[in-house]
């Protein structure tokens, strides 16, 4: 009976060691999985931040281009008006020369 008790005790100790080893392995695999998820989340967050930065920069650049185009259109409008005024003055001067002093 002592031999049987010793054998049961040894089996129980081995089972406890195996259970503890399995628990440790499970903890290691769980930590590896969590680490992988953290890395993936970090990578996704970094990519999202980079994309947001690119979008902000592109939006800012487009806004600047629109403002630049508006300024160019306004300058062109002013130049056109000045040209029209010169043409009208020249036309008046030509008419005055042709018709003589009034």
Short mmCIF file of C-alpha atoms in Angstrom, two decimals:
data_model
loop_
_atom_site.label_atom_id
_atom_site.label_comp_id
_atom_site.label_asym_id
_atom_site.label_seq_id
_atom_site.Cartn_x
_atom_site.Cartn_y
_atom_site.Cartn_z
CA UNK A 1 0.00 0.00 0.00
CA UNK A 2 2.92 2.35 0.68
CA UNK A 3 4.11 1.66 -2.83
CA UNK A 4 0.65 2.43 -4.22
CA UNK A 5 0.44 5.63 -2.15
CA UNK A 6 3.90 6.66 -3.33
CA UNK A 7 2.96 5.94 -6.94
CA UNK A 8 -0.27 7.99 -6.60
CA UNK A 9 1.65 10.79 -4.91
CA UNK A 10 4.28 10.79 -7.68
CA UNK A 11 1.54 10.79 -10.34
CA UNK A 12 -0.20 13.67 -8.59
CA UNK A 13 3.08 15.64 -8.43
CA UNK A 14 3.75 14.93 -12.09
CA UNK A 15 0.20 15.98 -12.96
CA UNK A 16 0.67 19.20 -10.93
CA UNK A 17 3.96 19.91 -12.73
CA UNK A 18 2.35 19.21 -16.10
CA UNK A 19 -0.61 21.43 -15.21
CA UNK A 20 1.74 24.23 -14.09
CA UNK A 21 3.82 23.86 -17.27
CA UNK A 22 0.65 24.01 -19.36
CA UNK A 23 -0.47 27.11 -17.42
CA UNK A 24 2.91 28.77 -18.04
CA UNK A 25 2.82 27.90 -21.75
CA UNK A 26 -0.71 29.24 -21.99
CA UNK A 27 0.43 32.48 -20.31
CA UNK A 28 3.33 32.78 -22.77
CA UNK A 29 1.08 32.21 -25.79
CA UNK A 30 -1.48 34.66 -24.40
CA UNK A 31 1.23 37.31 -23.93
CA UNK A 32 2.52 36.67 -27.45
CA UNK A 33 -0.98 37.05 -28.86
CA UNK A 34 -1.56 40.26 -26.86
CA UNK A 35 1.78 41.62 -28.02
CA UNK A 36 0.86 40.88 -31.62
CA UNK A 37 -2.49 42.64 -31.20
CA UNK A 38 -0.77 45.66 -29.58
CA UNK A 39 1.74 45.85 -32.42
CA UNK A 40 -1.04 45.64 -35.01
CA UNK A 41 -3.04 48.34 -33.19
CA UNK A 42 0.05 50.56 -32.92
CA UNK A 43 0.81 50.09 -36.61
CA UNK A 44 -2.83 50.82 -37.56
CA UNK A 45 -2.87 53.94 -35.36
CA UNK A 46 0.41 55.16 -36.87
CA UNK A 47 -0.92 54.59 -40.40
CA UNK A 48 -4.16 56.40 -39.54
CA UNK A 49 -2.22 59.35 -38.09
CA UNK A 50 -0.03 59.50 -41.20
CA UNK A 51 -3.11 59.42 -43.42
CA UNK A 52 -4.77 62.17 -41.36
CA UNK A 53 -1.60 64.27 -41.70
CA UNK A 54 -1.52 63.75 -45.47
CA UNK A 55 -5.20 64.70 -45.74
CA UNK A 56 -4.69 67.83 -43.61
CA UNK A 57 -1.69 68.88 -45.69
CA UNK A 58 -3.55 68.24 -48.95
CA UNK A 59 -6.55 70.21 -47.69
CA UNK A 60 -4.32 73.09 -46.63
CA UNK A 61 -2.57 73.03 -50.03
CA UNK A 62 -5.89 72.99 -51.90
CA UNK A 63 -7.17 75.89 -49.79
CA UNK A 64 -4.02 77.87 -50.58
CA UNK A 65 -4.39 77.11 -54.29
CA UNK A 66 -8.00 78.30 -54.20
CA UNK A 67 -6.99 81.52 -52.47
CA UNK A 68 -4.14 82.02 -54.95
CA UNK A 69 -6.54 81.46 -57.85
CA UNK A 70 -9.03 83.94 -56.41
CA UNK A 71 -6.25 86.53 -56.09
CA UNK A 72 -5.14 85.85 -59.67
CA UNK A 73 -8.72 86.24 -60.93
CA UNK A 74 -9.08 89.52 -59.02
CA UNK A 75 -5.78 90.82 -60.45
CA UNK A 76 -6.91 89.83 -63.94
CA UNK A 77 -10.25 91.58 -63.39
CA UNK A 78 -8.44 94.77 -62.31
CA UNK A 79 -6.08 94.58 -65.28
CA UNK A 80 -9.03 94.09 -67.63
CA UNK A 81 -10.81 97.09 -66.13
CA UNK A 82 -7.68 99.24 -66.46
CA UNK A 83 -7.27 98.13 -70.09
CA UNK A 84 -10.91 98.92 -70.85
CA UNK A 85 -10.46 102.39 -69.34
CA UNK A 86 -7.33 103.01 -71.47
CA UNK A 87 -9.14 101.85 -74.61
CA UNK A 88 -12.07 104.18 -73.83
CA UNK A 89 -9.67 107.11 -73.31
CA UNK A 90 -7.86 106.32 -76.54
CA UNK A 91 -11.17 106.01 -78.38
CA UNK A 92 -12.25 109.39 -77.00
CA UNK A 93 -8.94 110.94 -78.02
CA UNK A 94 -9.20 109.47 -81.55
CA UNK A 95 -12.77 110.67 -81.85
CA UNK A 96 -11.75 114.15 -80.67
CA UNK A 97 -8.92 114.24 -83.19
CA UNK A 98 -11.20 113.02 -86.00
CA UNK A 99 -14.13 115.27 -85.16
CA UNK A 100 -12.04 118.24 -84.21
CA UNK A 101 -12.52 120.34 -81.11
CA UNK A 102 -16.10 120.78 -80.16
#
